[in-house]
Coordinates of C-alpha atoms in Angstrom, one line a residue:
M1 CA -86.4 4.4 175.4
G2 CA -85.6 0.6 175.4
E3 CA -87.7 -2.2 177.4
Y4 CA -88.3 0.4 180.4
L5 CA -90.3 3.5 180.9
L6 CA -89.0 4.7 184.1
Q7 CA -85.7 3.5 185.9
M8 CA -85.0 4.5 189.1
K9 CA -81.4 3.3 190.0
H10 CA -79.5 2.9 193.3
I11 CA -81.5 5.4 194.7
S12 CA -80.4 6.4 198.5
K13 CA -81.6 9.3 200.8
A14 CA -81.2 9.9 204.4
F15 CA -82.9 11.6 207.1
P16 CA -81.3 13.0 210.4
G17 CA -80.9 9.7 212.7
V18 CA -82.3 7.2 209.5
Q19 CA -81.6 5.9 206.3
A20 CA -84.6 5.7 204.7
L21 CA -83.6 4.5 201.1
D22 CA -80.2 2.4 201.1
D23 CA -79.4 1.4 197.1
V24 CA -83.0 0.8 195.7
S25 CA -84.0 0.4 192.3
L26 CA -87.1 0.3 190.7
L27 CA -88.0 -0.6 187.0
V28 CA -91.3 0.0 185.4
R29 CA -92.4 -1.2 182.0
P30 CA -94.6 0.9 179.5
G31 CA -98.3 -0.3 179.8
T32 CA -98.1 -2.2 182.7
I33 CA -99.1 -1.8 186.7
H34 CA -95.8 -2.2 188.8
S35 CA -97.0 -2.5 192.6
L36 CA -94.9 -1.7 195.4
M37 CA -95.3 -3.1 198.6
G38 CA -93.8 -3.0 202.0
E39 CA -94.6 -2.3 205.6
N40 CA -95.1 1.1 207.0
G41 CA -91.5 2.9 207.0
A42 CA -90.3 0.7 204.1
G43 CA -89.4 3.6 202.1
K44 CA -92.4 3.2 199.2
S45 CA -93.7 6.9 199.8
T46 CA -89.9 8.3 200.3
L47 CA -88.8 6.4 196.9
M48 CA -91.9 8.3 195.1
K49 CA -91.2 11.5 196.8
C50 CA -87.8 11.6 195.2
L51 CA -89.1 10.3 191.8
F52 CA -92.0 13.5 192.5
G53 CA -89.2 16.2 193.4
I54 CA -90.9 16.6 197.0
Y55 CA -87.4 15.0 198.2
D56 CA -84.0 15.5 196.9
K57 CA -82.3 12.0 196.5
D58 CA -78.7 11.9 198.3
S59 CA -77.2 9.3 195.1
G60 CA -78.7 7.1 192.2
E61 CA -80.4 8.0 188.9
I62 CA -83.7 8.2 187.7
I63 CA -84.5 8.0 184.1
L64 CA -87.7 8.6 182.0
E65 CA -87.9 7.8 178.7
G66 CA -84.3 6.9 177.9
K67 CA -83.4 10.2 179.3
P68 CA -81.8 11.3 182.8
V69 CA -84.0 13.3 184.7
K70 CA -84.1 15.5 188.2
F71 CA -87.0 17.4 189.2
A72 CA -86.5 20.1 191.1
S73 CA -90.7 20.4 192.3
P74 CA -93.9 18.6 191.9
K75 CA -94.8 21.1 189.3
Q76 CA -91.6 20.0 187.2
A77 CA -92.3 16.4 187.9
M78 CA -96.3 16.9 186.3
E79 CA -95.0 19.1 183.6
N80 CA -92.9 16.0 182.4
G81 CA -95.2 13.6 182.5
V82 CA -95.1 12.3 186.4
S83 CA -98.0 12.5 188.4
M84 CA -99.2 11.5 191.6
V85 CA -102.0 10.5 193.4
H86 CA -101.4 11.0 197.3
Q87 CA -102.7 9.0 200.1
E88 CA -103.9 11.9 202.0
L89 CA -105.6 14.6 199.7
N90 CA -103.7 17.9 199.5
Q91 CA -107.0 19.6 198.0
V92 CA -108.3 23.7 198.4
H93 CA -111.5 22.8 200.4
T94 CA -113.2 26.2 199.5
R95 CA -112.6 26.2 195.8
S96 CA -114.4 24.4 193.2
V97 CA -113.6 20.9 191.8
M98 CA -112.1 22.3 188.6
E99 CA -110.4 24.7 190.1
N100 CA -108.3 22.1 192.0
I101 CA -107.7 20.1 189.0
W102 CA -106.0 23.2 187.2
L103 CA -104.6 24.8 189.7
G104 CA -101.4 26.8 188.6
R105 CA -102.4 26.6 184.9
F106 CA -106.1 27.8 184.8
P107 CA -107.2 28.5 180.8
K108 CA -106.8 32.2 179.6
G109 CA -109.3 34.5 178.4
I110 CA -109.7 37.8 177.1
T111 CA -110.6 39.1 180.7
G112 CA -108.9 36.7 182.8
V113 CA -109.7 33.0 183.4
N114 CA -111.7 31.2 180.8
H115 CA -114.3 29.6 183.6
K116 CA -116.2 27.9 180.5
K117 CA -113.2 26.1 179.1
M118 CA -111.9 25.4 182.3
Y119 CA -115.9 23.8 183.0
D120 CA -115.5 22.0 179.7
D121 CA -112.6 20.7 179.9
T122 CA -113.0 19.2 183.3
R123 CA -116.3 18.2 182.0
A124 CA -114.4 16.0 178.9
I125 CA -112.1 14.4 181.4
F126 CA -114.6 13.6 183.5
N127 CA -116.9 11.6 180.9
G128 CA -113.8 9.9 179.6
L129 CA -113.3 8.4 183.1
S130 CA -116.9 8.1 183.6
I131 CA -117.0 10.2 186.7
S132 CA -120.0 11.8 187.6
I133 CA -119.3 15.0 189.6
D134 CA -120.2 18.6 188.8
P135 CA -116.9 20.6 187.9
G136 CA -118.5 23.6 189.9
A137 CA -118.8 21.9 193.2
V138 CA -116.9 23.0 196.0
I139 CA -114.6 20.5 196.8
G140 CA -115.1 20.6 200.4
S141 CA -118.6 19.7 200.1
L142 CA -117.8 16.4 198.8
S143 CA -117.1 12.6 199.9
V144 CA -113.3 11.6 200.2
S145 CA -114.2 9.2 197.8
Q146 CA -115.2 11.6 195.2
R147 CA -112.5 13.6 196.1
Q148 CA -110.1 10.8 195.4
M149 CA -111.7 10.4 192.3
V150 CA -111.0 14.4 191.4
E151 CA -107.1 13.4 192.2
I152 CA -107.0 11.1 189.6
A153 CA -108.6 13.3 186.8
R154 CA -106.1 15.7 187.8
A155 CA -103.4 13.2 187.1
V156 CA -104.8 12.3 184.0
S157 CA -105.3 15.9 182.6
H158 CA -101.5 16.0 182.8
H159 CA -101.2 13.7 180.0
S160 CA -99.1 11.6 182.3
K161 CA -96.9 9.1 181.3
I162 CA -96.2 7.6 184.8
I163 CA -98.8 7.7 187.6
V164 CA -98.4 7.2 191.1
F165 CA -101.2 5.6 193.2
D166 CA -100.4 5.7 196.7
E167 CA -103.3 3.5 199.0
P168 CA -106.0 4.7 196.4
T169 CA -109.0 2.3 197.3
S170 CA -108.6 2.6 201.2
S171 CA -111.4 5.0 201.5
L172 CA -113.5 3.7 198.5
T173 CA -116.4 1.1 198.1
E174 CA -116.5 -2.2 196.5
D175 CA -117.9 -0.5 193.4
E176 CA -115.6 2.4 193.3
V177 CA -113.1 0.4 193.8
E178 CA -114.1 -1.4 190.3
H179 CA -114.7 1.6 188.8
L180 CA -110.8 2.8 189.7
F181 CA -109.9 -0.3 188.0
R182 CA -111.4 0.3 185.1
I183 CA -109.8 4.0 184.8
I184 CA -106.4 2.1 185.7
F185 CA -106.6 -0.3 182.8
G186 CA -107.7 2.2 180.7
L187 CA -104.7 4.2 181.5
R188 CA -102.5 0.9 181.3
D189 CA -103.6 -0.1 177.9
K190 CA -102.4 3.5 176.5
G191 CA -99.2 2.9 177.4
C192 CA -98.8 4.6 180.9
G193 CA -96.4 3.2 183.4
I194 CA -98.9 2.4 186.7
I195 CA -97.1 2.5 190.2
Y196 CA -99.8 1.2 192.7
I197 CA -98.9 1.4 196.3
S198 CA -101.4 -0.8 198.3
H199 CA -101.3 -2.9 201.5
R200 CA -104.5 -4.8 200.0
M201 CA -103.0 -8.3 199.0
S202 CA -106.0 -9.2 196.8
E203 CA -105.9 -6.2 194.9
I204 CA -102.3 -6.2 194.2
L205 CA -102.6 -9.8 192.9
K206 CA -105.4 -9.1 190.9
I207 CA -104.3 -5.9 189.1
S208 CA -100.7 -6.1 188.9
D209 CA -98.1 -7.1 186.2
D210 CA -95.0 -6.6 188.1
V211 CA -94.9 -6.9 192.1
T212 CA -91.5 -4.8 193.9
V213 CA -91.4 -5.7 197.6
M214 CA -89.0 -3.0 200.0
R215 CA -88.3 -3.9 203.5
D216 CA -86.2 -1.4 205.7
G217 CA -85.5 1.0 202.8
R218 CA -83.8 -1.7 200.8
H219 CA -85.2 -3.6 197.7
V220 CA -86.1 -6.9 198.7
D221 CA -87.1 -8.4 195.3
T222 CA -89.0 -7.8 192.1
T223 CA -91.3 -10.6 190.5
P224 CA -94.2 -11.4 188.0
A225 CA -97.7 -11.0 189.9
A226 CA -98.7 -14.2 188.6
E227 CA -96.1 -16.2 190.3
L228 CA -96.8 -14.8 193.6
S229 CA -98.5 -15.6 196.4
T230 CA -100.4 -13.9 199.2
D231 CA -98.3 -15.6 201.6
M232 CA -95.0 -15.3 199.5
I233 CA -95.9 -11.2 199.4
I234 CA -96.3 -10.9 203.3
T235 CA -93.2 -13.3 204.1
R236 CA -90.8 -10.8 202.1
M237 CA -92.6 -7.5 203.6
V238 CA -91.9 -8.5 207.0
G239 CA -88.9 -11.0 206.9
R240 CA -91.1 -13.8 208.3
E241 CA -93.9 -15.8 208.1
L242 CA -97.2 -14.3 209.6
T243 CA -99.6 -17.3 210.3
N244 CA -102.2 -15.4 211.7
V245 CA -103.8 -12.4 210.2
Y246 CA -106.1 -11.6 213.5
P247 CA -105.0 -12.4 216.8
P248 CA -106.7 -14.8 219.0
K249 CA -110.2 -12.6 220.4
D250 CA -109.9 -13.6 224.3
N251 CA -111.4 -10.6 225.6
V252 CA -115.1 -11.5 227.0
P253 CA -117.6 -9.0 227.0
G254 CA -119.4 -8.2 230.4
E255 CA -121.8 -5.7 231.6
E256 CA -123.6 -2.8 229.4
I257 CA -121.3 0.4 229.6
L258 CA -123.4 1.8 226.7
R259 CA -127.1 2.5 225.6
V260 CA -128.0 4.5 222.5
E261 CA -131.6 5.2 222.2
G262 CA -133.4 6.7 219.2
L263 CA -130.2 9.0 218.1
S264 CA -130.8 11.4 215.6
A265 CA -128.5 14.2 214.4
L266 CA -129.4 17.7 213.4
Y267 CA -127.6 18.6 210.4
Q268 CA -126.3 14.8 209.6
N269 CA -127.8 11.6 207.8
L270 CA -128.9 9.5 211.2
R271 CA -131.9 8.3 212.2
D272 CA -133.4 7.2 215.3
V273 CA -130.3 4.8 215.8
S274 CA -130.3 2.5 219.2
F275 CA -127.9 -0.2 220.2
T276 CA -125.8 -0.9 223.2
L277 CA -122.3 -1.6 224.0
R278 CA -121.1 -3.6 226.7
R279 CA -117.4 -3.4 228.6
G280 CA -114.9 -5.9 226.7
E281 CA -116.4 -5.9 223.6
I282 CA -115.2 -4.7 220.2
L283 CA -118.2 -3.9 218.2
G284 CA -117.8 -3.2 214.6
L285 CA -120.0 -1.1 212.5
A286 CA -120.3 -1.9 209.0
G287 CA -121.9 0.2 205.7
L288 CA -121.2 2.0 202.6
V289 CA -119.8 5.2 202.2
G290 CA -122.7 7.3 203.5
A291 CA -124.0 5.1 205.7
G292 CA -124.0 7.2 208.8
R293 CA -121.2 5.1 210.4
T294 CA -118.9 8.3 210.6
E295 CA -121.7 10.4 212.0
L296 CA -122.5 8.3 214.3
L297 CA -119.0 8.5 215.7
E298 CA -119.1 12.3 215.5
N299 CA -122.2 12.5 217.6
L300 CA -121.1 10.0 220.2
F301 CA -117.8 12.5 220.6
G302 CA -119.4 15.7 220.6
L303 CA -118.4 16.9 217.0
A304 CA -121.8 17.0 215.6
T305 CA -125.3 18.1 217.1
V306 CA -127.4 15.8 218.5
K307 CA -131.0 16.4 217.3
S308 CA -133.1 13.8 219.3
G309 CA -132.8 10.6 221.7
K310 CA -130.5 9.5 224.5
I311 CA -126.9 8.4 225.0
I312 CA -126.9 6.7 228.3
K313 CA -123.2 5.4 230.1
D314 CA -123.0 3.2 233.1
G315 CA -126.8 4.0 233.6
C316 CA -126.5 7.5 233.6
V317 CA -127.4 10.0 230.6
I318 CA -124.9 11.7 229.5
R319 CA -124.4 15.0 226.9
S320 CA -121.2 15.9 225.1
R321 CA -121.7 18.9 223.5
N322 CA -117.9 19.0 222.2
S323 CA -114.6 16.9 222.2
R324 CA -113.7 18.0 225.4
Q325 CA -117.2 16.8 227.7
A326 CA -116.8 14.1 225.5
K327 CA -113.2 13.3 227.2
K328 CA -114.4 13.8 230.1
N329 CA -117.1 11.3 229.9
G330 CA -114.8 8.6 229.0
F331 CA -114.6 9.1 224.8
A332 CA -111.5 9.0 222.6
L333 CA -111.9 9.5 218.6
L334 CA -109.6 8.5 216.3
T335 CA -110.8 10.4 213.1
E336 CA -110.3 8.8 209.6
E337 CA -108.4 11.8 207.8
R338 CA -105.2 11.5 209.9
R339 CA -103.5 14.7 208.0
Q340 CA -106.9 16.8 207.9
T341 CA -108.0 15.8 211.7
G342 CA -105.6 13.8 213.4
I343 CA -102.1 15.0 213.2
F344 CA -100.3 18.6 213.9
G345 CA -98.0 18.2 211.3
V346 CA -95.5 20.6 212.5
L347 CA -95.2 19.2 216.3
S348 CA -92.9 16.6 217.1
I349 CA -94.2 13.2 217.8
R350 CA -93.7 13.5 221.8
E351 CA -96.2 16.6 221.4
N352 CA -98.6 14.8 218.9
A353 CA -98.8 11.7 221.0
T354 CA -99.4 14.0 224.5
I355 CA -101.1 16.6 223.5
A356 CA -105.0 15.3 224.6
N357 CA -103.4 14.1 228.0
L358 CA -101.8 17.4 228.9
K359 CA -103.9 18.3 232.4
S360 CA -102.1 14.4 233.8
Y361 CA -98.8 16.2 233.4
K362 CA -99.4 19.4 235.2
R363 CA -97.9 19.9 238.3
Y364 CA -98.9 22.4 241.0
R365 CA -100.7 24.0 238.7
L366 CA -97.3 25.7 237.6
Y367 CA -96.2 23.6 234.9
I368 CA -96.2 20.3 232.7
S369 CA -94.0 17.9 233.5
N370 CA -91.7 17.4 230.7
K371 CA -90.2 14.0 232.2
M372 CA -93.6 12.3 232.1
M373 CA -94.4 13.1 228.8
I374 CA -91.0 11.7 227.7
K375 CA -91.8 8.7 229.4
D376 CA -95.4 8.1 228.0
T377 CA -94.0 9.2 224.4
D378 CA -91.2 6.4 225.0
W379 CA -94.0 3.7 226.1
A380 CA -96.5 5.0 223.2
I381 CA -92.9 4.0 220.6
R382 CA -92.3 0.9 222.2
A383 CA -95.9 -0.5 222.6
L384 CA -96.8 0.7 219.4
K385 CA -93.5 -0.1 217.5
I386 CA -93.7 3.4 215.9
K387 CA -90.7 3.8 213.6
T388 CA -88.7 6.9 214.2
P389 CA -85.2 8.8 214.6
G390 CA -86.7 10.0 218.0
Q391 CA -89.2 11.6 220.0
S392 CA -88.6 15.1 218.9
T393 CA -89.1 14.2 215.3
R394 CA -91.7 16.1 213.3
I395 CA -94.7 13.8 212.8
R396 CA -95.0 14.7 209.4
S397 CA -91.9 13.3 208.4
L398 CA -93.0 9.5 209.3
S399 CA -94.8 7.4 207.0
G400 CA -98.6 7.3 207.1
G401 CA -99.0 4.0 209.3
N402 CA -96.4 5.5 212.3
Q403 CA -98.3 8.7 212.3
Q404 CA -101.5 6.7 212.6
K405 CA -99.6 4.7 215.7
V406 CA -99.0 8.2 216.9
I407 CA -102.5 9.0 217.0
L408 CA -104.1 6.1 218.3
S409 CA -101.5 6.1 220.9
R410 CA -102.4 9.9 221.9
W411 CA -105.7 8.5 222.8
L412 CA -104.7 5.1 224.8
L413 CA -102.9 7.4 226.8
T414 CA -106.2 9.2 227.8
E415 CA -107.2 6.0 229.4
P416 CA -110.6 6.0 227.7
D417 CA -113.5 4.0 228.6
I418 CA -114.7 3.8 225.1
L419 CA -112.8 4.1 222.3
L420 CA -113.9 5.2 218.9
L421 CA -112.0 4.1 215.9
D422 CA -112.5 5.4 212.6
E423 CA -110.8 3.2 210.1
P424 CA -107.9 2.7 212.2
T425 CA -106.1 0.4 209.9
R426 CA -106.8 2.3 206.7
G427 CA -102.9 2.7 204.4
I428 CA -101.6 0.4 207.4
D429 CA -99.6 -2.8 206.3
V430 CA -100.3 -6.1 207.4
G431 CA -97.7 -6.5 210.2
A432 CA -99.0 -3.2 212.0
K433 CA -102.5 -4.1 211.9
Y434 CA -102.2 -7.2 213.9
E435 CA -100.5 -4.7 216.1
I436 CA -103.3 -2.6 216.5
Y437 CA -105.9 -5.4 216.6
Q438 CA -104.0 -6.8 219.5
L439 CA -104.3 -3.2 221.3
M440 CA -107.8 -3.4 220.7
I441 CA -107.9 -6.7 222.3
D442 CA -105.8 -6.0 225.2
L443 CA -108.0 -3.0 225.7
A444 CA -111.0 -4.9 225.9
K445 CA -109.8 -7.4 228.2
R446 CA -109.2 -4.8 230.4
A447 CA -113.0 -4.0 230.5
K448 CA -112.8 -1.1 228.1
A449 CA -115.1 -1.1 225.0
V450 CA -114.1 -0.4 221.4
I451 CA -116.4 0.7 218.6
M452 CA -114.6 0.1 215.0
V453 CA -115.6 1.5 211.7
S454 CA -114.2 -0.5 208.9
S455 CA -115.0 -0.7 205.1
E456 CA -113.1 -4.2 205.0
L457 CA -115.2 -6.7 205.8
P458 CA -112.8 -9.4 206.6
E459 CA -111.3 -7.0 209.1
L460 CA -114.6 -6.5 210.8
L461 CA -115.3 -10.2 211.1
G462 CA -111.7 -10.9 212.2
V463 CA -111.6 -8.7 214.9
S464 CA -115.2 -7.7 216.1
D465 CA -117.3 -9.6 218.8
R466 CA -120.7 -7.8 217.4
I467 CA -121.2 -6.3 214.1
I468 CA -124.1 -3.4 213.7
V469 CA -124.9 -2.8 210.0
M470 CA -125.5 0.8 209.1
S471 CA -127.4 1.8 205.6
G472 CA -129.2 5.5 204.6
G473 CA -128.3 6.6 208.3
R474 CA -130.0 3.7 209.9
I475 CA -129.2 0.7 211.5
A476 CA -130.3 -2.2 209.1
G477 CA -129.2 -4.7 211.3
E478 CA -127.3 -7.1 213.8
V479 CA -125.2 -10.1 213.8
E480 CA -122.6 -12.0 216.1
A481 CA -119.4 -11.7 214.2
G482 CA -118.8 -15.2 214.4
K483 CA -122.1 -16.3 213.1
T484 CA -122.1 -14.5 209.9
T485 CA -120.8 -13.7 206.7
Q486 CA -119.8 -11.0 204.1
E487 CA -122.9 -11.5 202.0
E488 CA -125.4 -11.3 204.5
I489 CA -123.8 -8.0 205.7
M490 CA -123.4 -6.7 202.1
A491 CA -127.2 -6.9 201.8
M492 CA -128.3 -5.4 205.1
A493 CA -125.7 -2.5 204.1
A494 CA -128.1 -2.0 200.7
K495 CA -131.0 -2.1 202.7
Y496 CA -132.1 1.6 202.8
V497 CA -130.1 2.8 200.0

């Protein structure tokens, strides 16, 4: 096997109109955590998909344990000890946890599938990883973080030599992140090669042995993590120094635009929530997983049933029984899980960007103006710096961060009064985050209002004017972003747990 467990040498891959990978090499040593970094569209996911058998590389070679390999499918890759925990979870929501783990390789019994063995084997893997999830639970009933742990257990079940983690902490709490790191360290200590993709600099420097940076489909540099700093990584990622992580907050909150009084949900954990929102304000929502932040946005946008309370906008009581009414009432919602509830994967960028605004493109009630749709999509690509070969490209072929930008542009084109953002920068690189923060501030400067859910406290402190802290479905406190600390917010977040 030599010094390296995995060698990806001179890998190139082109799609129509774009060179996604250009002579990229990645060398992973056994028993190490090798982080892969780069802006959205840098080619990280494409490189991993070439390894995992999702894409067929145009040139180059892949050597695993000293032997050349070329996987025709993910199934073949997993059978040969290469697993990938994807950022966007691909699971069968109506089936059980254990069925998702052993899908395609159910243990056989005398009369068919041996469910007892499948349950016991799943329980054994969970015990080894300190995961407390019922193997028989329907996976669709679990939280995003729990489903991610199931995906990790699935990778471990293949006795993998190489495990790729693609943005694994984007939906995890701090405690869950520490649990994940313990799992990863355990796998590393057993000799696994871990390829870790993340945009969180602090994580990279904390857990990595080696760091490879990519930019525009090319290999920039591979360096031992101990020799790197956050500023050095950012400079190599973006090709320039990024002096400020957050734009200057020059928006000025004005008069009240929204008042919520005693809001409780019928089927969700949301109780007696009251707060106000002003024009020109960015209001942050902090809290742990299950605190009720997403549920609050869903109730405001008509995706959940309000049990009691009032939603008052511009002095009038409103009721949004569905998303169509919410749009009429001036709301827009960017959801947390873009693949499941955001993108239309088989449609083009143009169709995804304009689909929420089709009514404005109608002409004489006879046809939809393609010219106007092209114009608006062109604005979106330029304003949000979306990396794409063209407007007709299917959105599913873009990187996760660029998909997020398209969905954000969809809602900006509806000209909402109140923009609801659920983890808007999840899985997005530091340069793209800055652009999205600036868009939020620009929106606020136009007398619009923004409510942003984020699990990253530095982000809430850096962008918000005011922060509401939720705990156990209730509001636990409210603070001015410029006059609080992460410690104070975390103390409030644990108030009703």
